[in-house]
Structure formats: structure tokens, C-alpha cells
C-alpha positions as a printed Julia matrix, in Angstrom:
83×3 Matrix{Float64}:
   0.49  -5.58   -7.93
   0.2   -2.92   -5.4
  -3.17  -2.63   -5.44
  -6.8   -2.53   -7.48
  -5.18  -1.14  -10.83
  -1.91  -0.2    -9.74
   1.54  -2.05  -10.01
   5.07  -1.04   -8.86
   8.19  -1.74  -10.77
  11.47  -1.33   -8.88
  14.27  -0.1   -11.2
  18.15   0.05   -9.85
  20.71   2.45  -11.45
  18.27   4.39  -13.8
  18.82   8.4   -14.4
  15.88  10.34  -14.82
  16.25  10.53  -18.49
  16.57   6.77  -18.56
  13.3    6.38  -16.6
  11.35   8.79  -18.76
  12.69   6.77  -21.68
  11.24   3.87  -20.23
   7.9    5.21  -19.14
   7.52   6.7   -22.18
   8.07   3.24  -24.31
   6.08   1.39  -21.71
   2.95   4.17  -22.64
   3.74   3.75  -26.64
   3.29   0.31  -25.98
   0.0   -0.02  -24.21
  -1.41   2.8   -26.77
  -0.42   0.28  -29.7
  -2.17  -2.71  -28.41
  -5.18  -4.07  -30.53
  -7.72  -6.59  -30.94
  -7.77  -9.11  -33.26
  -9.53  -7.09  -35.74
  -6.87  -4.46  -35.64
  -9.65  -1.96  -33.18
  -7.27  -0.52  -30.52
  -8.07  -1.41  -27.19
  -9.3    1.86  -25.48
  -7.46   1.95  -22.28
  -4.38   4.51  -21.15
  -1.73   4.2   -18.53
  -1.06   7.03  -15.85
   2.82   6.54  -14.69
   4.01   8.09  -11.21
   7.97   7.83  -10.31
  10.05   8.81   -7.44
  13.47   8.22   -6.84
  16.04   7.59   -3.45
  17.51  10.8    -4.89
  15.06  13.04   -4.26
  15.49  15.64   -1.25
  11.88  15.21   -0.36
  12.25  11.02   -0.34
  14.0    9.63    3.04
  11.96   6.19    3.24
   9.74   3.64    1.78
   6.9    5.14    2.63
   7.53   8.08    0.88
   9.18   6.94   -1.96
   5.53   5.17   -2.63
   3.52   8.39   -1.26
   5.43  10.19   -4.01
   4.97   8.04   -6.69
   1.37   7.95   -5.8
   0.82  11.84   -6.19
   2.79  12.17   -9.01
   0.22   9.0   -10.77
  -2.7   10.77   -9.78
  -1.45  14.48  -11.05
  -1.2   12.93  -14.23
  -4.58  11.15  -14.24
  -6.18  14.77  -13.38
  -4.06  16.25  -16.46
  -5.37  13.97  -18.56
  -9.38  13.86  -17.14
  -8.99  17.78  -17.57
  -7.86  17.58  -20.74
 -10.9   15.04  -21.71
 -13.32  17.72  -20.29
């Protein structure tokens, strides 16, 4: 637990593609989570990533900072999309 809402998972070896995979199956998952009564619980899941590969990415801090922005970009997308 990072921090309020937010976790971190740490993932060695992973390409991009394998990481979108991931993130991707990690969202289908929380979207297919119900109650006992079969209702769907109402709640979504904003994913940011960076990687050691990146040009822009030379230390923790960044790595994280990066991650961060990228989370929040797509909590934006999807408030503006609400809208």
C-alpha cells in the first residue's frame, strides 16, 4: 500500500505488451466482481506504469513520479468521459 487508495506492484522481466496484458486482466477482474446477489460492485481501477527502460526514468523517485502521472491521466480520461 503506497498510500490512501493506491498500491504498487513491482514486476521483474515484463515487456510492455506483457504489462498491458496484465493491467488489462487485473481491470476485467475488478469490473466482474459482485455481491452476493449478483449486483456488481460499482467501483473502477485507474492503473499507472513506468518502467527502468524508459529514457525519462533514471531513479526511484521517478519511476514512482511517473507511474503517478500516468494513474492520474487516466483517472481525468475517465472523469471526462463521465461528464
Amino acid at each position: 500500500r503506497y498510500g490512501g487508495d493506491e498500491f504498487v506492484i513491482v514486476l521483474r522481466d515484463e515487456t510492455k505488451e506483457q504489462l498491458e496484458a496484465r493491467i488489462l486482466k487485473l481491470k476485467d477482474g475488478v469490473a466482474m466482481m459482485s455481491w452476493a446477489d449478483g449486483r456488481p460492485w460499482e467501483i473502477s481501477l485507474s492503473v499507472g506504469y513506468a518502467s527502468w527502460e524508459e529514457a525519462a526514468v533514471t531513479n526511484t523517485q521517478q519511476l514512482v513520479e511517473t507511474a503517478d502521472s500516468r494513474m492520474y491521466e487516466e483517472k481525468h480520461k475517465k472523469k471526462n468521459r463521465q461528464a
